[in-house]
Short mmCIF file of C-alpha atoms and ligand atoms in Angstrom, two decimals:
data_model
loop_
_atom_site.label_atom_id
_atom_site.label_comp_id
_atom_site.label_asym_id
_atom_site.label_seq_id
_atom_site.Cartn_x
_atom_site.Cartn_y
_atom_site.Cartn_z
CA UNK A 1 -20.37 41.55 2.02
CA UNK A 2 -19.68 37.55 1.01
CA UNK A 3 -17.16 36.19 3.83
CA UNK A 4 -13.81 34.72 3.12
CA UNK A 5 -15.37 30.99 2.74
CA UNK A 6 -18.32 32.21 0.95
CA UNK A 7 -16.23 33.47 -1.84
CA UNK A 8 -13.98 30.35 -1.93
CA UNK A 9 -17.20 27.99 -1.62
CA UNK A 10 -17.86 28.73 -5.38
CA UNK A 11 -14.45 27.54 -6.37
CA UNK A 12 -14.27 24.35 -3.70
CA UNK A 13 -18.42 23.36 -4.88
CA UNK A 14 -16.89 23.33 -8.76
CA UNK A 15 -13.81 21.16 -8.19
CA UNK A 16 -16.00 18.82 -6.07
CA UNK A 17 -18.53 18.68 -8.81
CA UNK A 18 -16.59 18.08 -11.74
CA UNK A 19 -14.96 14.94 -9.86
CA UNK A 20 -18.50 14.20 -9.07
CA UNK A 21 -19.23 14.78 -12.74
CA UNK A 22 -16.43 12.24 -14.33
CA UNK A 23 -16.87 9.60 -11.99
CA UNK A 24 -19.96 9.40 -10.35
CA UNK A 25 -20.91 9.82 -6.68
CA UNK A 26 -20.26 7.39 -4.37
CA UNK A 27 -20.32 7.47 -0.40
CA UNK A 28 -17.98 5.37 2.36
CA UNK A 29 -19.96 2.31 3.05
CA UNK A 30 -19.97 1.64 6.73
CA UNK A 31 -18.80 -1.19 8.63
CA UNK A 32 -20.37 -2.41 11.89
CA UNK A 33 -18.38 -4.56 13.82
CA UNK A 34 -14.84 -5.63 13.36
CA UNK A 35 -12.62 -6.29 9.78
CA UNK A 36 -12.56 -9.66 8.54
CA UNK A 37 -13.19 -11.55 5.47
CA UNK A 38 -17.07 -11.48 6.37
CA UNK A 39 -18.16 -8.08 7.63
CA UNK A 40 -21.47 -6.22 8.25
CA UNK A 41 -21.71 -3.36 5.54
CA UNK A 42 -24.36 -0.50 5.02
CA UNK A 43 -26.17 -2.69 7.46
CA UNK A 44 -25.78 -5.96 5.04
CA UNK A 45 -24.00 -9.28 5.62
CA UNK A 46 -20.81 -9.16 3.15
CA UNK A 47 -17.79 -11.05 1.94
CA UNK A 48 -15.49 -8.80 1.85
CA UNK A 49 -12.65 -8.45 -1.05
CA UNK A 50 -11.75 -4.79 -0.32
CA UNK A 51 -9.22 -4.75 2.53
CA UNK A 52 -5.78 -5.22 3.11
CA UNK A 53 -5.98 -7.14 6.24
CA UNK A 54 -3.54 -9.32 4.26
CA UNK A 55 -3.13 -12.21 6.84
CA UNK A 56 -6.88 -11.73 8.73
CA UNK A 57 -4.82 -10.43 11.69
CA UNK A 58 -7.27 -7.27 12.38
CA UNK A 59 -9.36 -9.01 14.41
CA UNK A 60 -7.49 -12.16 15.74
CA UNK A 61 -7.42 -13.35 19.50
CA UNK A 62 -3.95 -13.10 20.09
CA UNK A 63 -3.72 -9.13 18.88
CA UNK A 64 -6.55 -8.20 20.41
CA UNK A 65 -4.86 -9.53 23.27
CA UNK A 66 -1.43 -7.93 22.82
CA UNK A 67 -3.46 -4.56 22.22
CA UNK A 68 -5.09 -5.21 25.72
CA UNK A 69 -2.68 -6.32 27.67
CA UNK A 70 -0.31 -3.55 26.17
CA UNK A 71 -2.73 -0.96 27.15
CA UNK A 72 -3.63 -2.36 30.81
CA UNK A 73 0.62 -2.11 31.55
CA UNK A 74 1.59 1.29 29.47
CA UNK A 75 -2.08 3.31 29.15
CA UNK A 76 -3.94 3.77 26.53
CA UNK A 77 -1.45 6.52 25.44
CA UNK A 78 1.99 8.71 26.04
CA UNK A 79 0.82 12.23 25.25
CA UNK A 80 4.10 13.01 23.77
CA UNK A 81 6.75 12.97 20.89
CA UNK A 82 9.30 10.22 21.05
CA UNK A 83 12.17 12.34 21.92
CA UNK A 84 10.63 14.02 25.12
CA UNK A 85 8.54 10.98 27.01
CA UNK A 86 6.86 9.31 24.11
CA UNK A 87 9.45 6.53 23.70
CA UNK A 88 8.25 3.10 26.10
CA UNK A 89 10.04 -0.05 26.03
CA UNK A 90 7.23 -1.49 23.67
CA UNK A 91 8.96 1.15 20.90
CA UNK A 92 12.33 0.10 21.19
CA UNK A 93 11.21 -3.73 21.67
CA UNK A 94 9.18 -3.62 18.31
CA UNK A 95 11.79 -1.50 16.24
CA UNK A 96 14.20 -4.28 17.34
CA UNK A 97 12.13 -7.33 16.19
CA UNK A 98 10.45 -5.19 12.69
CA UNK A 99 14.93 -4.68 12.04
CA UNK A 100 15.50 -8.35 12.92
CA UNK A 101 12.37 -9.79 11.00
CA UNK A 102 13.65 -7.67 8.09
CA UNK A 103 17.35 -8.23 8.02
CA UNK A 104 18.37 -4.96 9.08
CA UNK A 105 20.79 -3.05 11.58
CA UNK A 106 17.72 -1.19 12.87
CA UNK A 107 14.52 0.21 12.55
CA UNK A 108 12.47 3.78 13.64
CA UNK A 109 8.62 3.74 13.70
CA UNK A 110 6.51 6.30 12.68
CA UNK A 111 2.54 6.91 13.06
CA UNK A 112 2.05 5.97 9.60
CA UNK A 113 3.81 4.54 6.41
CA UNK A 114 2.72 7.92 4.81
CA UNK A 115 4.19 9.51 7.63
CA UNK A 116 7.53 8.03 6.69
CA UNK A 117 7.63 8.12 3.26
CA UNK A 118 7.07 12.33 4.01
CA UNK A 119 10.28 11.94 6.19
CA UNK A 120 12.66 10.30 4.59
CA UNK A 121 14.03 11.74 1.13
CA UNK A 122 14.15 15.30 2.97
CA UNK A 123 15.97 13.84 5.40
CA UNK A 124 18.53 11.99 3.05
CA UNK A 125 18.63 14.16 -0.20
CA UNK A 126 20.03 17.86 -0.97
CA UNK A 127 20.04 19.68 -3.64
CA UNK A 128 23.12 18.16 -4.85
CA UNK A 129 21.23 14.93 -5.12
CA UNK A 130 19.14 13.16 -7.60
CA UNK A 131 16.06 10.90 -6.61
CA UNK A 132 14.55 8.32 -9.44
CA UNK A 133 11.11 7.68 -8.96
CA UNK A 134 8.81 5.68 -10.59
CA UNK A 135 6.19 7.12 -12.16
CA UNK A 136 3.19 5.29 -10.56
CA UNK A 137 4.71 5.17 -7.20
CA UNK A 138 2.18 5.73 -3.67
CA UNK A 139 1.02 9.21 -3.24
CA UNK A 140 3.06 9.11 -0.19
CA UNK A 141 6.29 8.40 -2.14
CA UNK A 142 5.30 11.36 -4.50
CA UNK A 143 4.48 13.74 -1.78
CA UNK A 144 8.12 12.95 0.12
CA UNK A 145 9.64 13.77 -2.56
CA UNK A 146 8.11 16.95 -3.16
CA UNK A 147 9.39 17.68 0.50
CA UNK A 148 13.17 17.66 -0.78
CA UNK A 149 15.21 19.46 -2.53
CA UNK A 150 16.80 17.18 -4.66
CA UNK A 151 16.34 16.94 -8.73
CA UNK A 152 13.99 14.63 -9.46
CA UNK A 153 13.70 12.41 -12.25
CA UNK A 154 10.66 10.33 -13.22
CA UNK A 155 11.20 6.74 -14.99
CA UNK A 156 8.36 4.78 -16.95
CA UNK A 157 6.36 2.47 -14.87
CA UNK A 158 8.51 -0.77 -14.77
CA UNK A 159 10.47 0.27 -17.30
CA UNK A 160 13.94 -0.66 -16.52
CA UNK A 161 15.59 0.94 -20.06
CA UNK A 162 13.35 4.53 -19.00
CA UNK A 163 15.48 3.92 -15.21
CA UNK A 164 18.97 3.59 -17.03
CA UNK A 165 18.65 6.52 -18.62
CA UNK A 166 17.43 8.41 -15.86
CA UNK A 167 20.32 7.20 -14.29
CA UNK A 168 22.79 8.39 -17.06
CA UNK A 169 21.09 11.87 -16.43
CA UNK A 170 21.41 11.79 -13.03
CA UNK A 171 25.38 11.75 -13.37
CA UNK A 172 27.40 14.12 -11.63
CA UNK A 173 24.39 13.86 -8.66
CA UNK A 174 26.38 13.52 -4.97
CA UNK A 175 23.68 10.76 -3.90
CA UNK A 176 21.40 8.95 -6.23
CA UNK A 177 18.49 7.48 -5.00
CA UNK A 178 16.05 4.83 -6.83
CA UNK A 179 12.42 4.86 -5.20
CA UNK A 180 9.78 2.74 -6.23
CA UNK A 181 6.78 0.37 -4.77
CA UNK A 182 7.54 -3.18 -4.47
CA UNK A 183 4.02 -4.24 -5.25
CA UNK A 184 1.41 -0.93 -6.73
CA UNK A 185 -1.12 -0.64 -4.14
CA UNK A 186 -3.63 0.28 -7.18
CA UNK A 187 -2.19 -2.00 -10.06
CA UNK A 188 -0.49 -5.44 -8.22
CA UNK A 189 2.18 -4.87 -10.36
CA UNK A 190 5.61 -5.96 -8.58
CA UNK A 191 8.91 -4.03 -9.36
CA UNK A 192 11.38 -6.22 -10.94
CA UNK A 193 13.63 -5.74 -7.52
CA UNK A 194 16.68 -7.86 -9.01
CA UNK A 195 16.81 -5.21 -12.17
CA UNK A 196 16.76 -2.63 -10.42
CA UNK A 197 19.59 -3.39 -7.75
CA UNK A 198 21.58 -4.16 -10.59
CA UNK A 199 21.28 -1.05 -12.44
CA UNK A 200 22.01 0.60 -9.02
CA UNK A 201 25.67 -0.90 -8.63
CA UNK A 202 26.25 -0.03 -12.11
CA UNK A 203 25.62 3.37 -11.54
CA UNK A 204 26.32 4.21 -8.05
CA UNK A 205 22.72 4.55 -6.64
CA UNK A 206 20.88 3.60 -3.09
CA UNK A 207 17.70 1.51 -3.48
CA UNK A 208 14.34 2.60 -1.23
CA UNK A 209 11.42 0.47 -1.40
CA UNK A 210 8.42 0.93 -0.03
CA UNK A 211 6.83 -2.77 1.18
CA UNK A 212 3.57 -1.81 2.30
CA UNK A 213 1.43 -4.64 0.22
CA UNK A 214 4.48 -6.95 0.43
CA UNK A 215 5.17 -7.02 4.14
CA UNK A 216 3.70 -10.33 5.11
CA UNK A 217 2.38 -11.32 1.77
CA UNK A 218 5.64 -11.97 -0.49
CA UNK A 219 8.08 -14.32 0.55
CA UNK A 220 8.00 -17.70 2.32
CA UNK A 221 7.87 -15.96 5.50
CA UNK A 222 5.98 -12.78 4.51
CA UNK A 223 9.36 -10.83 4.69
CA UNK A 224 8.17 -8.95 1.39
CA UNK A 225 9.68 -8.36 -1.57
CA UNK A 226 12.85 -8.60 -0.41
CA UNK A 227 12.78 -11.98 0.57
CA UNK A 228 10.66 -13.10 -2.59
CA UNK A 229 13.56 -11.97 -4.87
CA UNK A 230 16.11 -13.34 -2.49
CA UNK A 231 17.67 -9.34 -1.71
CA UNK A 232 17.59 -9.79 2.02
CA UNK A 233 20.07 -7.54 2.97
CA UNK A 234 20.51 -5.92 -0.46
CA UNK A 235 18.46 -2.94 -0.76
CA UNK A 236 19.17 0.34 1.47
CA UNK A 237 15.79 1.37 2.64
CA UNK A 238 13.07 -0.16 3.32
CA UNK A 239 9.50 1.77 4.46
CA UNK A 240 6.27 -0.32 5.43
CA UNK A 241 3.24 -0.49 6.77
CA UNK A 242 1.78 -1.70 10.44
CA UNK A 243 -1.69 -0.82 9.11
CA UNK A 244 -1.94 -3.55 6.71
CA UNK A 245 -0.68 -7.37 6.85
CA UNK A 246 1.08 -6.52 10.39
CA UNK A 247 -2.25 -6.45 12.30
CA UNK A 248 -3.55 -3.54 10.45
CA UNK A 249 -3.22 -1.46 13.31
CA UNK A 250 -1.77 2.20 12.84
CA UNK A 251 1.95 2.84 12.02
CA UNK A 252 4.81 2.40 9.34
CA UNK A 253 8.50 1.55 9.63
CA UNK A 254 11.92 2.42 7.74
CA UNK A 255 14.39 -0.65 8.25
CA UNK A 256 18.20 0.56 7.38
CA UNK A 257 21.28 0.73 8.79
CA UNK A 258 22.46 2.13 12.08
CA UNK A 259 23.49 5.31 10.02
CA UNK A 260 20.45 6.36 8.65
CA UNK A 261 18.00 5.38 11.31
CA UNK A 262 20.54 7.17 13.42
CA UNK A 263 19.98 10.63 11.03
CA UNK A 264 16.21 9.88 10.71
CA UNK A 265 15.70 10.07 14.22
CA UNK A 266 17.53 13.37 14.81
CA UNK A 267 15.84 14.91 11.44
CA UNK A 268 12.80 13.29 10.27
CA UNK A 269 10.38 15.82 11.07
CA UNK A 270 6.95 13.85 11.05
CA UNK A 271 9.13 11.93 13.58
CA UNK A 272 10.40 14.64 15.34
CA UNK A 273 7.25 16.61 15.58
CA UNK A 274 4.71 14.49 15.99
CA UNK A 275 2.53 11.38 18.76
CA UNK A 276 4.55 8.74 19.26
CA UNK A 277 2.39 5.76 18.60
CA UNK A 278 -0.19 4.47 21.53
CA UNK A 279 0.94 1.56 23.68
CA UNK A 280 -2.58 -0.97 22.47
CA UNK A 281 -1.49 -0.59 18.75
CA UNK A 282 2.17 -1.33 19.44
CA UNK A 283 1.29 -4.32 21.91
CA UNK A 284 -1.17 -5.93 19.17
CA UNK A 285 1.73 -4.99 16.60
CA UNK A 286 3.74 -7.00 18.46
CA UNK A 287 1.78 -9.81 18.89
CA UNK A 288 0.55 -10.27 15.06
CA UNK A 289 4.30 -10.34 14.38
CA UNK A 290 5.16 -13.26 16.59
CA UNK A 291 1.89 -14.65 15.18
CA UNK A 292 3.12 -14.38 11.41
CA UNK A 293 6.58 -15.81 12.76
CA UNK A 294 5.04 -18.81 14.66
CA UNK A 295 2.48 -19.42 11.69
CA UNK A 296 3.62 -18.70 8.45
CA UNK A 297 1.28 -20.99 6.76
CA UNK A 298 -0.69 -17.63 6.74
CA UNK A 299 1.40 -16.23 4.30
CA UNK A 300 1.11 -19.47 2.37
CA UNK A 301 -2.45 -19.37 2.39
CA UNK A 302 -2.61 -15.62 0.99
CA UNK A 303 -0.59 -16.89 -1.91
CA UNK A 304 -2.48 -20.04 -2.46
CA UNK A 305 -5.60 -18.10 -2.03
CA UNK A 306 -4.23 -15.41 -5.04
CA UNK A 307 -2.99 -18.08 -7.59
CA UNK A 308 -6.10 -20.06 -6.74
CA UNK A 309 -8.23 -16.55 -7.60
CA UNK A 310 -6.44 -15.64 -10.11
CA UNK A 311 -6.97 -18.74 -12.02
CA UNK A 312 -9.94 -19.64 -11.19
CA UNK A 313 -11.43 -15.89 -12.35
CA UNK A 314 -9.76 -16.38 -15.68
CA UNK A 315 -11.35 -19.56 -16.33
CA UNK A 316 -14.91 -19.20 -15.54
CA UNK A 317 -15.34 -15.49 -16.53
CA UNK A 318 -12.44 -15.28 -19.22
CA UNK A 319 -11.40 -12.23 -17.57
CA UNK A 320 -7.78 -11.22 -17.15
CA UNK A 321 -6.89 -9.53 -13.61
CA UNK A 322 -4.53 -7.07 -14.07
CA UNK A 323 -1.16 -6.95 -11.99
CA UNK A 324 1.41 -9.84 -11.19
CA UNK A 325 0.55 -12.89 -10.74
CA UNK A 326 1.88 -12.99 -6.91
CA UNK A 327 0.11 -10.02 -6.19
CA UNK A 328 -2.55 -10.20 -3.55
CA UNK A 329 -4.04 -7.24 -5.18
CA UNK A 330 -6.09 -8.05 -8.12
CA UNK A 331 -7.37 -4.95 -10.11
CA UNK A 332 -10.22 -5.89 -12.45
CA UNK A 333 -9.58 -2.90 -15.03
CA UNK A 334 -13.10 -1.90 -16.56
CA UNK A 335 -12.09 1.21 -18.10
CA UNK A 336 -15.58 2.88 -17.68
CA UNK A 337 -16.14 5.22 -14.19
CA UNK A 338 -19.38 4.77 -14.50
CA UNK A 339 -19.36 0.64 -15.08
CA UNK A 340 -17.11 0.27 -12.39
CA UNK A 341 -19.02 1.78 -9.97
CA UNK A 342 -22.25 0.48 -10.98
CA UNK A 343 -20.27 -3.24 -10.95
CA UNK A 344 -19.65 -2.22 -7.11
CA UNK A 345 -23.16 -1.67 -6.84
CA UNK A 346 -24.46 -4.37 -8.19
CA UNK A 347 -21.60 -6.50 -6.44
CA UNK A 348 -23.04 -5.73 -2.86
CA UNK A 349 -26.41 -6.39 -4.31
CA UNK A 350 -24.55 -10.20 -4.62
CA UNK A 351 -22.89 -10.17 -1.00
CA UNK A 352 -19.48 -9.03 -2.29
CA UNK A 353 -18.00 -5.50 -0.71
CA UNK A 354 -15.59 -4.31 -3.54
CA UNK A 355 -14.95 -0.77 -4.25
CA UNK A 356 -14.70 1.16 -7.59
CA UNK A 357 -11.44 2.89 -7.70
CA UNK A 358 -11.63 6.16 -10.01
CA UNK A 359 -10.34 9.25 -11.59
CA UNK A 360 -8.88 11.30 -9.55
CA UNK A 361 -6.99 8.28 -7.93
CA UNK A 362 -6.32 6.75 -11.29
CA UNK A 363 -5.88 8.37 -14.42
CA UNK A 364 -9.12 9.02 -16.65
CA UNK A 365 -10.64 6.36 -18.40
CA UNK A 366 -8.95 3.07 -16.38
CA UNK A 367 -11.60 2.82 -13.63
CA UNK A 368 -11.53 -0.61 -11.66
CA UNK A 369 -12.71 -2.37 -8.89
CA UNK A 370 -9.44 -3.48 -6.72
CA UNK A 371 -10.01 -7.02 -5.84
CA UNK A 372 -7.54 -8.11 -2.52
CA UNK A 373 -7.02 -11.71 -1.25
CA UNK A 374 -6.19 -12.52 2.16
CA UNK A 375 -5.55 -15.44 4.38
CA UNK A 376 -8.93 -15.04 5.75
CA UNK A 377 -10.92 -16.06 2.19
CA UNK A 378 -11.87 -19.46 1.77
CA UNK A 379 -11.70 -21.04 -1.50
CA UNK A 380 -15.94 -21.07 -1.06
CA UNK A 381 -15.11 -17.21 -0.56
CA UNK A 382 -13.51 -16.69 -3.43
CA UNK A 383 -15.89 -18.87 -6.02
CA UNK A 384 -19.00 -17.07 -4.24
CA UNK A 385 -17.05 -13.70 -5.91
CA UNK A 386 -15.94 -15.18 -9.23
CA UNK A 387 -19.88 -16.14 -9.45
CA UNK A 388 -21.52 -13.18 -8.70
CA UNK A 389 -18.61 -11.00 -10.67
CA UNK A 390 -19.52 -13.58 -13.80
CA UNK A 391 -23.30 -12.80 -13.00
CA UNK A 392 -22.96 -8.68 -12.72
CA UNK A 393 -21.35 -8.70 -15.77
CA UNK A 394 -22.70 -10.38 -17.82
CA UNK A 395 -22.69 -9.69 -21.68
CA UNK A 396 -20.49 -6.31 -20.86
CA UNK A 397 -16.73 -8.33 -20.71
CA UNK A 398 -15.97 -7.88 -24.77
CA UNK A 399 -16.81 -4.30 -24.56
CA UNK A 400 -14.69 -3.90 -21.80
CA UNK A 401 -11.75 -5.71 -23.11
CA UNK A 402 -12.06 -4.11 -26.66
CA UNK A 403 -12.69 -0.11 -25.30
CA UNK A 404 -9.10 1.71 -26.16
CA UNK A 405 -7.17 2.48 -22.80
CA UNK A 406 -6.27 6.12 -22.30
CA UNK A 407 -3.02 7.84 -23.69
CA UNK A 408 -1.23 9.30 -21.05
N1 LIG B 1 2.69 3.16 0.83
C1 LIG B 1 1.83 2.42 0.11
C2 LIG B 1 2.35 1.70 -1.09
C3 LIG B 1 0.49 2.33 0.48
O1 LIG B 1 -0.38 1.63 -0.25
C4 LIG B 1 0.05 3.03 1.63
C5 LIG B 1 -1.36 2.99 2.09
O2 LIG B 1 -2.28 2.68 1.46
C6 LIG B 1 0.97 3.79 2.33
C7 LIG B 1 2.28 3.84 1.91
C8 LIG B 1 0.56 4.56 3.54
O3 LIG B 1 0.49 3.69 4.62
P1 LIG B 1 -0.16 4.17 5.98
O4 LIG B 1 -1.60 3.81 5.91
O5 LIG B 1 0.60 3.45 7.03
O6 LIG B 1 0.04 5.65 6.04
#
């Protein structure tokens, strides 16, 4: 008689395979020794373009040191929740500076940004409530919001008219609440912030946005979004990252007011339920925030660094990168699974690490390689990519700009 697995194996090999079918195999390369913008991969020397080490904090001095010095003082660990004997000083000391660097009353950590996105709308929403979401927000975002209750209505990517009226439907709703991406971890696009604040007055709605790829890139002092459109102080909710620009450590944040960070704490469940985070990663948090406030000519040189890509990639190859032009992420959208992975391929072959991004993660038949900038990338860097791209695809751009993109 076939066992349980055995008869679900069938179904489990034919899912695998058909994504295997559409888009090609690929494996994780490995990395030996630490992140940076030149890394050791499958065993070859690399610049790499395929991390979000925003501000080259992963493997700085100073965090290292934070994470060491954290550890040698509080342990390597707590071995509980936060609200039995998880909660150190560290916590409460970074919560205060994340609220203060962002503008707000306060601030509760989680062990990831996914962690808190999951918390957040179930927290804050009923059934009595209405949550606008755009339609190519984080998987995170999407899966929070499958954890409430509250009706849920989708709005066109960007599209400010498609928000309106999913504003007009959501009359009647108790609380209204617009969620969206500052910048699309997948496309660079950047959600036109001011636009959407303002259609929130007019209709009576809170504003959540999650900064993960902004935190510490937008903004003269890598205060995200928020301070690149000047709405310090203006939006409701804000959810981040500590695994990305902020040392790229473990962790994410939601900055709000007293209230809220008040209710999360009681009800959030992934907060209530789960690790509080380990003493090293909060110490090296720490540290790469004082860093990015002592030194924010990092945050300058991740946005010199992008415009200088972006134009630079545009001139010599004639390509367009997709997303905004402040965007640190830089999609180049070839359409084809199969070219995109086999640009990867041939990428590495070059000394570039890049990684093909595919269906299932985005829809059919817009297959890319995501391109990031950080502070770490010399200008050398980045013309040792834009030459080697130019080189890998050579004679294969027209096709790619001319081949139809999807319907959705
Ligand atoms: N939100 C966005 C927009 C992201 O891109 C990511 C991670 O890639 C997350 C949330 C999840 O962050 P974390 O890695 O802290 O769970």
């Amino acid at each position: 008689m076939q066992t349980g697995y055995e008869i679900a194996k069938e179904h489990y090999q034919k899912t695998l395979d058909e994504i295997f079918r559409y888009s090609g195999t690929s494996h994780e390369r490995v990395m030996s020794g630490p992140q940076g913008a030149e890394i050791v991969v499958d065993g070859k020397p690399a610049l790499n373009f395929s991390t979000n080490d925003y501000l080259g904090m992963c493997n700085n001095e100073k965090v290292k040191e934070g994470a060491a010095e954290a550890m040698k003082t509080h342990g390597f660990g707590v071995g509980s929740v936060r609200l039995m004997s998880g909660t150190q000083d560290l916590h409460k000391q970074l919560e205060k500076e994340l609220a203060t660097f962002l503008g707000t009353e306060d601030c509760i950590l989680f062990s990831s940004c996914f962690d808190a996105n999951g918390a957040v709308f179930d927290v804050l929403l009923s059934d009595k409530d209405a949550i606008l979401s755009d339609e190519l927000n984080h998987a995170s975002l999407i899966d929070g919001i499958r954890l409430c209750k509250a009706k849920r209505l989708r709005y066109k990517h960007l599209d400010m008219k498609d928000l309106e009226r999913a504003l007009i439907e959501a009359k009647g709703c108790q609380v209204k609440l617009i969620a969206t991406d500052s910048v699309f971890s997948m496309d660079g696009d950047v959600a036109p912030l001011p636009e959407i604040v303002a259609l929130a007055r007019k209709y009576g709605a809170m504003v959540l946005i999650d900064e993960s790829h902004a935190t510490g890139v937008l903004g003269k002092h890598g205060k995200g979004a928020i301070e690149h459109f000047n709405l310090m102080g203006q939006i409701d909710i804000i959810t981040s990252t500590l695994g990305k620009a902020l040392g790229g450590g473990t962790g994410g944040l939601i900055c709000s007011t007293k209230l809220l960070v008040t209710l999360l704490r009681a009800k959030g469940r992934p907060y209530v339920f789960s690790n509080a985070i380990a003493p090293p990663i909060i110490g090296g948090t720490l540290a790469a925030l004082k860093n990015i406030q002592e030194h924010p000519e990092c945050v300058q040189k991740v946005q010199a660094n992008t415009a200088y890509f972006r134009k630079k990639m545009l001139e010599v190859t004639g390509f367009k990168l997709a997303g905004n032009p402040d965007s640190a992420i830089c999609p180049a959208i070839l359409k084809d699974e199969k070219l995109a992975l086999d640009v990867a391929e041939r990428l590495l072959d070059h000394g570039i690490h890049v990684m093909p991004v595919r269906y299932p993660v985005v829809p059919k038949g817009l297959a890319r390689i995501r391109i990031t900038i950080t502070a770490a990338h010399s200008f050398e860097h980045l013309d040792k990519f834009i030459a080697a791209f130019k080189t890998v695809t050579e004679g294969k751009l027209d096709a790619i700009k001319a081949a139809p993109v999807p319907a959705k």
